[in-house]
Amino acid sequence: MNPPQLPRWLGLAGLLPQIAAVAAVLSGDGALRFSALSMGYAYAALILSFLGGLWWGVAASHERPPEWLWVAAIVPSLFALASAVPWAVGEPWPGPSLILLGVALIAALGVDHLLARRGLVPAWWMRLRIPLSLGLGLLTLLLGIA
């Protein structure tokens, strides 16, 4: 089953900020590099936190959600915050943090898969989540190694 048109197009449009960050970094313009990396980092961290919010909403919308879902729902925000620690203490940044966020965005598909398998999300959920998580995760990884 395909996702409804509006969430599909809005989700795909959500990849545009990361595509722009990658394009700016790959353009070779040194003046844009750090800004593009910073914005790409911020966007990946925001979306990872957003996923946690989605999962919290899924848990709240069911009478008896699995208890692990409440825990899983707060992990993305904590992980996103922890990924800023290297920047805060003057360690190499943002490359390593971008790589961690890219991996986390892709790994989040594991939670989405469990939600779909348990029937806690619409039947079309994975057809939306797979391209979005893989797309943003891979673009974020690309930023981290660029």
Short mmCIF file of N, CA, C and O in Angstrom, two decimals:
data_model
loop_
_atom_site.label_atom_id
_atom_site.label_comp_id
_atom_site.label_asym_id
_atom_site.label_seq_id
_atom_site.Cartn_x
_atom_site.Cartn_y
_atom_site.Cartn_z
N MET A 1 0.84 -1.18 0.00
CA MET A 1 0.00 0.00 0.00
C MET A 1 0.89 1.25 0.00
O MET A 1 1.84 1.34 0.78
N ASN A 2 0.58 2.18 -0.87
CA ASN A 2 1.36 3.41 -0.98
C ASN A 2 0.92 4.43 0.06
O ASN A 2 -0.25 4.51 0.40
N PRO A 3 1.87 5.26 0.52
CA PRO A 3 1.50 6.33 1.45
C PRO A 3 0.60 7.35 0.76
O PRO A 3 0.67 7.51 -0.46
N PRO A 4 -0.20 8.06 1.52
CA PRO A 4 -0.98 9.14 0.92
C PRO A 4 -0.04 10.17 0.26
O PRO A 4 1.11 10.33 0.67
N GLN A 5 -0.56 10.85 -0.75
CA GLN A 5 0.25 11.79 -1.53
C GLN A 5 0.90 12.87 -0.66
O GLN A 5 2.08 13.16 -0.81
N LEU A 6 0.13 13.52 0.20
CA LEU A 6 0.66 14.65 0.96
C LEU A 6 1.84 14.24 1.85
O LEU A 6 2.91 14.87 1.78
N PRO A 7 1.72 13.20 2.69
CA PRO A 7 2.88 12.83 3.49
C PRO A 7 4.07 12.38 2.63
O PRO A 7 5.23 12.64 2.98
N ARG A 8 3.79 11.74 1.51
CA ARG A 8 4.89 11.29 0.65
C ARG A 8 5.65 12.50 0.10
O ARG A 8 6.87 12.55 0.18
N TRP A 9 4.94 13.48 -0.45
CA TRP A 9 5.61 14.64 -1.04
C TRP A 9 6.26 15.53 0.01
O TRP A 9 7.36 16.04 -0.19
N LEU A 10 5.59 15.70 1.14
CA LEU A 10 6.20 16.50 2.21
C LEU A 10 7.44 15.80 2.77
O LEU A 10 8.44 16.44 3.07
N GLY A 11 7.35 14.49 2.91
CA GLY A 11 8.52 13.73 3.38
C GLY A 11 9.69 13.86 2.43
O GLY A 11 10.82 14.12 2.85
N LEU A 12 9.42 13.70 1.15
CA LEU A 12 10.50 13.84 0.16
C LEU A 12 11.05 15.26 0.14
O LEU A 12 12.25 15.47 0.01
N ALA A 13 10.18 16.26 0.29
CA ALA A 13 10.64 17.65 0.37
C ALA A 13 11.53 17.86 1.58
O ALA A 13 12.43 18.71 1.57
N GLY A 14 11.31 17.04 2.61
CA GLY A 14 12.14 17.12 3.81
C GLY A 14 13.58 16.71 3.57
O GLY A 14 14.45 16.96 4.42
N LEU A 15 13.85 16.08 2.45
CA LEU A 15 15.24 15.75 2.10
C LEU A 15 15.98 16.94 1.50
O LEU A 15 17.21 16.95 1.45
N LEU A 16 15.24 17.94 1.02
CA LEU A 16 15.86 19.07 0.32
C LEU A 16 16.90 19.84 1.15
O LEU A 16 17.95 20.20 0.61
N PRO A 17 16.66 20.11 2.44
CA PRO A 17 17.70 20.81 3.19
C PRO A 17 19.04 20.06 3.23
O PRO A 17 20.10 20.67 3.11
N GLN A 18 18.97 18.74 3.36
CA GLN A 18 20.22 17.96 3.41
C GLN A 18 20.87 17.88 2.03
O GLN A 18 22.09 17.91 1.91
N ILE A 19 20.05 17.81 1.00
CA ILE A 19 20.59 17.84 -0.37
C ILE A 19 21.30 19.16 -0.60
O ILE A 19 22.40 19.19 -1.17
N ALA A 20 20.71 20.26 -0.14
CA ALA A 20 21.34 21.57 -0.29
C ALA A 20 22.65 21.65 0.48
O ALA A 20 23.64 22.21 -0.02
N ALA A 21 22.68 21.09 1.68
CA ALA A 21 23.92 21.09 2.47
C ALA A 21 25.01 20.30 1.77
O ALA A 21 26.16 20.73 1.69
N VAL A 22 24.66 19.13 1.25
CA VAL A 22 25.63 18.31 0.51
C VAL A 22 26.13 19.06 -0.72
O VAL A 22 27.34 19.10 -0.99
N ALA A 23 25.22 19.67 -1.46
CA ALA A 23 25.61 20.42 -2.66
C ALA A 23 26.55 21.56 -2.30
O ALA A 23 27.55 21.80 -3.01
N ALA A 24 26.27 22.25 -1.22
CA ALA A 24 27.13 23.36 -0.81
C ALA A 24 28.53 22.87 -0.42
O ALA A 24 29.54 23.48 -0.79
N VAL A 25 28.59 21.75 0.31
CA VAL A 25 29.89 21.21 0.71
C VAL A 25 30.67 20.72 -0.50
O VAL A 25 31.87 20.98 -0.64
N LEU A 26 29.99 20.03 -1.41
CA LEU A 26 30.67 19.49 -2.58
C LEU A 26 31.01 20.56 -3.62
O LEU A 26 31.81 20.30 -4.52
N SER A 27 30.44 21.74 -3.48
CA SER A 27 30.73 22.82 -4.43
C SER A 27 32.18 23.29 -4.34
O SER A 27 32.70 23.90 -5.25
N GLY A 28 32.82 22.98 -3.21
CA GLY A 28 34.21 23.38 -3.04
C GLY A 28 34.37 24.80 -2.53
O GLY A 28 35.49 25.26 -2.34
N ASP A 29 33.28 25.50 -2.28
CA ASP A 29 33.34 26.87 -1.76
C ASP A 29 33.69 26.81 -0.27
O ASP A 29 32.84 26.47 0.55
N GLY A 30 34.92 27.12 0.05
CA GLY A 30 35.38 27.03 1.43
C GLY A 30 34.61 27.92 2.38
O GLY A 30 34.46 27.61 3.55
N ALA A 31 34.10 29.04 1.88
CA ALA A 31 33.34 29.95 2.73
C ALA A 31 32.01 29.34 3.17
O ALA A 31 31.50 29.66 4.23
N LEU A 32 31.46 28.45 2.35
CA LEU A 32 30.19 27.82 2.67
C LEU A 32 30.34 26.53 3.48
O LEU A 32 29.38 26.09 4.11
N ARG A 33 31.50 25.93 3.45
CA ARG A 33 31.69 24.59 3.99
C ARG A 33 31.21 24.43 5.44
O ARG A 33 30.38 23.58 5.73
N PHE A 34 31.74 25.23 6.36
CA PHE A 34 31.39 25.04 7.76
C PHE A 34 29.92 25.33 8.00
O PHE A 34 29.25 24.62 8.75
N SER A 35 29.40 26.37 7.35
CA SER A 35 27.97 26.68 7.51
C SER A 35 27.10 25.53 7.01
O SER A 35 26.12 25.15 7.65
N ALA A 36 27.45 24.98 5.85
CA ALA A 36 26.68 23.87 5.29
C ALA A 36 26.77 22.64 6.19
O ALA A 36 25.76 21.95 6.42
N LEU A 37 27.96 22.35 6.70
CA LEU A 37 28.11 21.21 7.61
C LEU A 37 27.30 21.43 8.89
O LEU A 37 26.64 20.51 9.38
N SER A 38 27.35 22.64 9.42
CA SER A 38 26.61 22.95 10.65
C SER A 38 25.11 22.82 10.44
O SER A 38 24.40 22.26 11.28
N MET A 39 24.62 23.36 9.32
CA MET A 39 23.19 23.27 9.05
C MET A 39 22.77 21.82 8.78
O MET A 39 21.70 21.39 9.21
N GLY A 40 23.62 21.07 8.07
CA GLY A 40 23.32 19.67 7.85
C GLY A 40 23.28 18.89 9.14
O GLY A 40 22.42 18.01 9.34
N TYR A 41 24.22 19.20 10.06
CA TYR A 41 24.22 18.56 11.37
C TYR A 41 22.93 18.90 12.13
O TYR A 41 22.25 18.01 12.65
N ALA A 42 22.59 20.19 12.17
CA ALA A 42 21.40 20.62 12.91
C ALA A 42 20.15 19.97 12.35
O ALA A 42 19.28 19.51 13.12
N TYR A 43 20.05 19.90 11.04
CA TYR A 43 18.86 19.31 10.43
C TYR A 43 18.76 17.82 10.76
O TYR A 43 17.69 17.33 11.12
N ALA A 44 19.86 17.10 10.66
CA ALA A 44 19.84 15.67 10.98
C ALA A 44 19.46 15.45 12.44
O ALA A 44 18.66 14.56 12.75
N ALA A 45 20.00 16.26 13.34
CA ALA A 45 19.68 16.12 14.76
C ALA A 45 18.20 16.44 15.02
O ALA A 45 17.54 15.75 15.81
N LEU A 46 17.68 17.47 14.35
CA LEU A 46 16.27 17.82 14.51
C LEU A 46 15.35 16.70 14.02
O LEU A 46 14.37 16.35 14.69
N ILE A 47 15.68 16.15 12.87
CA ILE A 47 14.82 15.09 12.31
C ILE A 47 14.91 13.82 13.15
O ILE A 47 13.90 13.14 13.36
N LEU A 48 16.09 13.52 13.66
CA LEU A 48 16.20 12.36 14.55
C LEU A 48 15.31 12.56 15.77
O LEU A 48 14.57 11.65 16.18
N SER A 49 15.33 13.75 16.35
CA SER A 49 14.46 14.05 17.49
C SER A 49 12.99 13.97 17.08
O SER A 49 12.15 13.49 17.85
N PHE A 50 12.69 14.45 15.89
CA PHE A 50 11.32 14.38 15.36
C PHE A 50 10.84 12.93 15.29
O PHE A 50 9.68 12.64 15.62
N LEU A 51 11.71 12.02 14.89
CA LEU A 51 11.33 10.60 14.84
C LEU A 51 10.92 10.10 16.22
O LEU A 51 9.94 9.37 16.37
N GLY A 52 11.68 10.50 17.22
CA GLY A 52 11.31 10.13 18.58
C GLY A 52 9.94 10.66 18.95
O GLY A 52 9.14 9.97 19.59
N GLY A 53 9.64 11.88 18.52
CA GLY A 53 8.32 12.44 18.77
C GLY A 53 7.22 11.68 18.06
O GLY A 53 6.13 11.49 18.61
N LEU A 54 7.52 11.23 16.84
CA LEU A 54 6.55 10.39 16.13
C LEU A 54 6.27 9.11 16.92
O LEU A 54 5.10 8.71 17.08
N TRP A 55 7.33 8.49 17.40
CA TRP A 55 7.16 7.24 18.14
C TRP A 55 6.39 7.47 19.44
O TRP A 55 5.59 6.64 19.85
N TRP A 56 6.65 8.61 20.10
CA TRP A 56 5.91 8.96 21.32
C TRP A 56 4.42 9.09 20.99
O TRP A 56 3.56 8.60 21.71
N GLY A 57 4.13 9.75 19.86
CA GLY A 57 2.75 9.90 19.42
C GLY A 57 2.09 8.56 19.12
O GLY A 57 0.92 8.36 19.43
N VAL A 58 2.85 7.65 18.51
CA VAL A 58 2.32 6.31 18.25
C VAL A 58 1.99 5.63 19.58
O VAL A 58 0.91 5.04 19.74
N ALA A 59 2.90 5.72 20.53
CA ALA A 59 2.66 5.09 21.84
C ALA A 59 1.43 5.70 22.51
O ALA A 59 0.58 4.98 23.04
N ALA A 60 1.33 7.03 22.46
CA ALA A 60 0.22 7.71 23.13
C ALA A 60 -1.13 7.43 22.46
O ALA A 60 -2.17 7.56 23.10
N SER A 61 -1.11 7.04 21.20
CA SER A 61 -2.36 6.82 20.47
C SER A 61 -2.93 5.42 20.66
O SER A 61 -4.01 5.12 20.15
N HIS A 62 -2.23 4.58 21.39
CA HIS A 62 -2.70 3.21 21.61
C HIS A 62 -2.98 2.98 23.09
O HIS A 62 -2.29 3.51 23.96
N GLU A 63 -4.00 2.17 23.34
CA GLU A 63 -4.41 1.89 24.72
C GLU A 63 -3.30 1.21 25.52
O GLU A 63 -3.04 1.57 26.66
N ARG A 64 -2.66 0.22 24.93
CA ARG A 64 -1.60 -0.53 25.62
C ARG A 64 -0.39 -0.70 24.69
O ARG A 64 -0.15 -1.80 24.19
N PRO A 65 0.36 0.36 24.50
CA PRO A 65 1.54 0.23 23.63
C PRO A 65 2.61 -0.60 24.35
O PRO A 65 2.62 -0.68 25.58
N PRO A 66 3.50 -1.19 23.58
CA PRO A 66 4.60 -1.90 24.25
C PRO A 66 5.44 -0.90 25.05
O PRO A 66 5.69 0.21 24.60
N GLU A 67 5.84 -1.30 26.24
CA GLU A 67 6.58 -0.38 27.12
C GLU A 67 7.90 0.06 26.51
O GLU A 67 8.34 1.19 26.74
N TRP A 68 8.54 -0.80 25.72
CA TRP A 68 9.81 -0.42 25.13
C TRP A 68 9.67 0.79 24.22
O TRP A 68 10.63 1.53 24.01
N LEU A 69 8.45 1.03 23.68
CA LEU A 69 8.26 2.13 22.75
C LEU A 69 8.43 3.48 23.44
O LEU A 69 8.97 4.41 22.86
N TRP A 70 7.99 3.58 24.70
CA TRP A 70 8.18 4.84 25.43
C TRP A 70 9.67 5.14 25.58
O TRP A 70 10.09 6.29 25.43
N VAL A 71 10.44 4.13 25.86
CA VAL A 71 11.89 4.31 26.01
C VAL A 71 12.51 4.65 24.65
O VAL A 71 13.30 5.60 24.53
N ALA A 72 12.14 3.88 23.63
CA ALA A 72 12.68 4.13 22.29
C ALA A 72 12.37 5.55 21.83
O ALA A 72 13.17 6.17 21.13
N ALA A 73 11.23 6.10 22.24
CA ALA A 73 10.81 7.42 21.80
C ALA A 73 11.68 8.54 22.35
O ALA A 73 11.78 9.60 21.73
N ILE A 74 12.33 8.33 23.49
CA ILE A 74 13.18 9.40 24.03
C ILE A 74 14.64 9.26 23.62
O ILE A 74 15.39 10.22 23.68
N VAL A 75 15.02 8.10 23.15
CA VAL A 75 16.42 7.87 22.78
C VAL A 75 16.89 8.78 21.65
O VAL A 75 18.00 9.33 21.74
N PRO A 76 16.11 9.00 20.59
CA PRO A 76 16.62 9.86 19.51
C PRO A 76 17.00 11.27 19.96
O PRO A 76 18.03 11.81 19.55
N SER A 77 16.20 11.89 20.81
CA SER A 77 16.51 13.24 21.28
C SER A 77 17.78 13.24 22.13
O SER A 77 18.62 14.13 22.01
N LEU A 78 17.90 12.24 22.99
CA LEU A 78 19.10 12.16 23.83
C LEU A 78 20.34 11.90 22.98
O LEU A 78 21.41 12.46 23.22
N PHE A 79 20.20 11.07 21.97
CA PHE A 79 21.31 10.76 21.07
C PHE A 79 21.71 12.01 20.29
O PHE A 79 22.89 12.31 20.14
N ALA A 80 20.70 12.75 19.79
CA ALA A 80 20.99 13.97 19.04
C ALA A 80 21.72 14.98 19.93
O ALA A 80 22.70 15.61 19.50
N LEU A 81 21.28 15.12 21.16
CA LEU A 81 21.96 16.03 22.08
C LEU A 81 23.38 15.57 22.37
O LEU A 81 24.33 16.36 22.34
N ALA A 82 23.55 14.28 22.62
CA ALA A 82 24.89 13.75 22.90
C ALA A 82 25.83 13.95 21.72
O ALA A 82 27.04 14.14 21.90
N SER A 83 25.29 13.95 20.50
CA SER A 83 26.15 14.13 19.33
C SER A 83 26.73 15.54 19.25
O SER A 83 27.67 15.79 18.50
N ALA A 84 26.20 16.47 20.04
CA ALA A 84 26.72 17.84 20.07
C ALA A 84 27.86 18.00 21.07
O ALA A 84 28.55 19.02 21.05
N VAL A 85 28.08 17.01 21.92
CA VAL A 85 29.12 17.13 22.95
C VAL A 85 30.50 17.41 22.35
O VAL A 85 31.20 18.29 22.85
N PRO A 86 30.92 16.73 21.29
CA PRO A 86 32.25 17.07 20.75
C PRO A 86 32.38 18.54 20.38
O PRO A 86 33.42 19.15 20.64
N TRP A 87 31.36 19.11 19.80
CA TRP A 87 31.38 20.54 19.45
C TRP A 87 31.49 21.38 20.72
O TRP A 87 32.28 22.33 20.79
N ALA A 88 30.74 21.02 21.74
CA ALA A 88 30.71 21.79 22.98
C ALA A 88 32.04 21.78 23.72
O ALA A 88 32.37 22.74 24.41
N VAL A 89 32.82 20.72 23.55
CA VAL A 89 34.09 20.63 24.29
C VAL A 89 35.31 20.82 23.40
O VAL A 89 36.44 20.61 23.84
N GLY A 90 35.09 21.23 22.16
CA GLY A 90 36.20 21.55 21.28
C GLY A 90 36.87 20.38 20.60
O GLY A 90 37.98 20.52 20.08
N GLU A 91 36.21 19.24 20.56
CA GLU A 91 36.76 18.08 19.86
C GLU A 91 36.44 18.19 18.38
O GLU A 91 35.65 19.04 17.97
N PRO A 92 37.01 17.30 17.56
CA PRO A 92 36.71 17.35 16.12
C PRO A 92 35.20 17.27 15.87
O PRO A 92 34.52 16.41 16.41
N TRP A 93 34.76 18.20 15.07
CA TRP A 93 33.34 18.30 14.79
C TRP A 93 33.18 19.02 13.48
O TRP A 93 34.00 19.87 13.15
N PRO A 94 32.22 18.79 12.65
CA PRO A 94 31.04 17.97 12.85
C PRO A 94 31.14 16.59 12.22
O PRO A 94 30.20 15.82 12.33
N GLY A 95 32.25 16.27 11.54
CA GLY A 95 32.34 14.99 10.82
C GLY A 95 31.93 13.78 11.63
O GLY A 95 31.00 13.05 11.23
N PRO A 96 32.58 13.53 12.78
CA PRO A 96 32.19 12.33 13.55
C PRO A 96 30.74 12.37 14.01
O PRO A 96 30.05 11.35 14.00
N SER A 97 30.24 13.54 14.38
CA SER A 97 28.85 13.64 14.83
C SER A 97 27.89 13.40 13.67
O SER A 97 26.84 12.78 13.85
N LEU A 98 28.23 13.87 12.48
CA LEU A 98 27.39 13.62 11.31
C LEU A 98 27.33 12.13 10.99
O LEU A 98 26.27 11.60 10.64
N ILE A 99 28.44 11.46 11.13
CA ILE A 99 28.46 10.01 10.87
C ILE A 99 27.57 9.29 11.89
O ILE A 99 26.76 8.43 11.52
N LEU A 100 27.68 9.66 13.15
CA LEU A 100 26.82 9.04 14.18
C LEU A 100 25.34 9.30 13.89
O LEU A 100 24.50 8.39 14.01
N LEU A 101 25.01 10.53 13.51
CA LEU A 101 23.61 10.84 13.21
C LEU A 101 23.13 10.09 11.98
O LEU A 101 21.99 9.61 11.96
N GLY A 102 23.97 9.99 10.96
CA GLY A 102 23.58 9.25 9.76
C GLY A 102 23.28 7.79 10.07
O GLY A 102 22.27 7.24 9.60
N VAL A 103 24.14 7.18 10.87
CA VAL A 103 23.92 5.78 11.27
C VAL A 103 22.64 5.67 12.10
O VAL A 103 21.83 4.76 11.90
N ALA A 104 22.42 6.61 13.01
CA ALA A 104 21.23 6.56 13.86
C ALA A 104 19.95 6.72 13.04
O ALA A 104 18.95 6.05 13.31
N LEU A 105 19.97 7.59 12.04
CA LEU A 105 18.79 7.78 11.19
C LEU A 105 18.45 6.50 10.44
O LEU A 105 17.28 6.16 10.30
N ILE A 106 19.45 5.80 9.98
CA ILE A 106 19.21 4.54 9.27
C ILE A 106 18.77 3.45 10.26
O ILE A 106 17.83 2.70 10.01
N ALA A 107 19.43 3.41 11.42
CA ALA A 107 19.08 2.41 12.43
C ALA A 107 17.66 2.59 12.96
O ALA A 107 17.02 1.62 13.38
N ALA A 108 17.15 3.82 12.90
CA ALA A 108 15.79 4.08 13.37
C ALA A 108 14.76 3.26 12.60
O ALA A 108 13.65 3.02 13.10
N LEU A 109 15.13 2.81 11.42
CA LEU A 109 14.22 1.94 10.67
C LEU A 109 13.89 0.66 11.44
O LEU A 109 12.84 0.06 11.22
N GLY A 110 14.77 0.25 12.34
CA GLY A 110 14.49 -0.94 13.15
C GLY A 110 13.26 -0.74 14.02
O GLY A 110 12.40 -1.63 14.12
N VAL A 111 13.14 0.44 14.63
CA VAL A 111 11.96 0.74 15.44
C VAL A 111 10.74 0.82 14.54
O VAL A 111 9.68 0.27 14.86
N ASP A 112 10.88 1.51 13.41
CA ASP A 112 9.74 1.61 12.48
C ASP A 112 9.28 0.23 12.03
O ASP A 112 8.07 -0.02 11.92
N HIS A 113 10.22 -0.65 11.77
CA HIS A 113 9.87 -2.02 11.36
C HIS A 113 9.07 -2.72 12.46
O HIS A 113 8.07 -3.39 12.17
N LEU A 114 9.52 -2.59 13.70
CA LEU A 114 8.79 -3.22 14.80
C LEU A 114 7.38 -2.64 14.94
O LEU A 114 6.42 -3.37 15.20
N LEU A 115 7.27 -1.33 14.76
CA LEU A 115 5.94 -0.70 14.83
C LEU A 115 5.03 -1.24 13.74
O LEU A 115 3.85 -1.53 13.99
N ALA A 116 5.56 -1.37 12.54
CA ALA A 116 4.77 -1.89 11.42
C ALA A 116 4.39 -3.35 11.65
O ALA A 116 3.25 -3.75 11.40
N ARG A 117 5.35 -4.13 12.11
CA ARG A 117 5.09 -5.55 12.33
C ARG A 117 4.02 -5.78 13.39
O ARG A 117 3.24 -6.73 13.31
N ARG A 118 3.96 -4.89 14.38
CA ARG A 118 2.95 -5.02 15.44
C ARG A 118 1.63 -4.35 15.08
O ARG A 118 0.71 -4.33 15.89
N GLY A 119 1.55 -3.76 13.90
CA GLY A 119 0.31 -3.12 13.47
C GLY A 119 0.01 -1.81 14.20
O GLY A 119 -1.15 -1.41 14.28
N LEU A 120 1.03 -1.16 14.71
CA LEU A 120 0.84 0.09 15.46
C LEU A 120 0.85 1.33 14.57
O LEU A 120 0.56 2.43 15.04
N VAL A 121 1.22 1.16 13.31
CA VAL A 121 1.27 2.27 12.35
C VAL A 121 0.50 1.86 11.10
O VAL A 121 0.23 0.67 10.90
N PRO A 122 0.17 2.81 10.24
CA PRO A 122 -0.57 2.47 9.02
C PRO A 122 0.20 1.48 8.14
O PRO A 122 1.44 1.41 8.19
N ALA A 123 -0.53 0.76 7.33
CA ALA A 123 0.08 -0.27 6.47
C ALA A 123 1.13 0.32 5.52
O ALA A 123 2.05 -0.39 5.12
N TRP A 124 1.01 1.58 5.19
CA TRP A 124 1.94 2.23 4.25
C TRP A 124 3.19 2.80 4.92
O TRP A 124 4.07 3.32 4.26
N TRP A 125 3.26 2.72 6.23
CA TRP A 125 4.32 3.36 7.01
C TRP A 125 5.73 3.08 6.48
O TRP A 125 6.52 4.00 6.26
N MET A 126 6.07 1.83 6.26
CA MET A 126 7.44 1.49 5.85
C MET A 126 7.74 1.98 4.44
O MET A 126 8.89 2.30 4.13
N ARG A 127 6.73 2.05 3.59
CA ARG A 127 6.97 2.56 2.24
C ARG A 127 7.31 4.05 2.26
O ARG A 127 7.88 4.56 1.31
N LEU A 128 6.95 4.72 3.32
CA LEU A 128 7.34 6.12 3.50
C LEU A 128 8.66 6.21 4.25
O LEU A 128 9.56 6.94 3.87
N ARG A 129 8.77 5.47 5.32
CA ARG A 129 9.93 5.59 6.21
C ARG A 129 11.23 5.10 5.57
O ARG A 129 12.29 5.69 5.79
N ILE A 130 11.20 4.04 4.80
CA ILE A 130 12.45 3.50 4.22
C ILE A 130 13.15 4.53 3.34
O ILE A 130 14.32 4.84 3.59
N PRO A 131 12.51 5.10 2.33
CA PRO A 131 13.24 6.07 1.50
C PRO A 131 13.65 7.32 2.28
O PRO A 131 14.72 7.89 2.02
N LEU A 132 12.83 7.74 3.24
CA LEU A 132 13.18 8.95 3.99
C LEU A 132 14.36 8.71 4.93
O LEU A 132 15.29 9.51 4.98
N SER A 133 14.32 7.61 5.68
CA SER A 133 15.43 7.33 6.60
C SER A 133 16.72 7.00 5.86
O SER A 133 17.79 7.46 6.24
N LEU A 134 16.60 6.19 4.81
CA LEU A 134 17.80 5.89 4.03
C LEU A 134 18.33 7.14 3.33
O LEU A 134 19.54 7.39 3.32
N GLY A 135 17.42 7.94 2.78
CA GLY A 135 17.84 9.16 2.09
C GLY A 135 18.54 10.12 3.02
O GLY A 135 19.67 10.56 2.75
N LEU A 136 17.90 10.47 4.13
CA LEU A 136 18.51 11.42 5.05
C LEU A 136 19.75 10.83 5.71
O LEU A 136 20.75 11.51 5.89
N GLY A 137 19.68 9.55 6.07
CA GLY A 137 20.85 8.91 6.69
C GLY A 137 22.06 8.90 5.79
O GLY A 137 23.16 9.24 6.20
N LEU A 138 21.86 8.52 4.53
CA LEU A 138 22.97 8.46 3.59
C LEU A 138 23.50 9.86 3.25
O LEU A 138 24.73 10.05 3.14
N LEU A 139 22.60 10.82 3.09
CA LEU A 139 23.07 12.19 2.85
C LEU A 139 23.86 12.72 4.03
O LEU A 139 24.88 13.40 3.86
N THR A 140 23.44 12.39 5.24
CA THR A 140 24.15 12.83 6.45
C THR A 140 25.51 12.14 6.54
O THR A 140 26.51 12.79 6.89
N LEU A 141 25.56 10.86 6.21
CA LEU A 141 26.85 10.17 6.17
C LEU A 141 27.78 10.81 5.14
O LEU A 141 28.97 10.99 5.41
N LEU A 142 27.23 11.15 4.00
CA LEU A 142 28.03 11.82 2.96
C LEU A 142 28.60 13.13 3.48
O LEU A 142 29.79 13.44 3.25
N LEU A 143 27.81 13.90 4.18
CA LEU A 143 28.31 15.13 4.78
C LEU A 143 29.44 14.84 5.77
O LEU A 143 30.41 15.59 5.84
N GLY A 144 29.27 13.78 6.53
CA GLY A 144 30.27 13.43 7.55
C GLY A 144 31.61 13.03 6.97
O GLY A 144 32.65 13.20 7.62
N ILE A 145 31.62 12.51 5.76
CA ILE A 145 32.90 12.07 5.17
C ILE A 145 33.41 13.05 4.11
O ILE A 145 34.54 12.91 3.64
N ALA A 146 32.58 14.05 3.76
CA ALA A 146 32.97 15.00 2.71
C ALA A 146 34.07 15.94 3.18
O ALA A 146 34.20 16.28 4.30
#
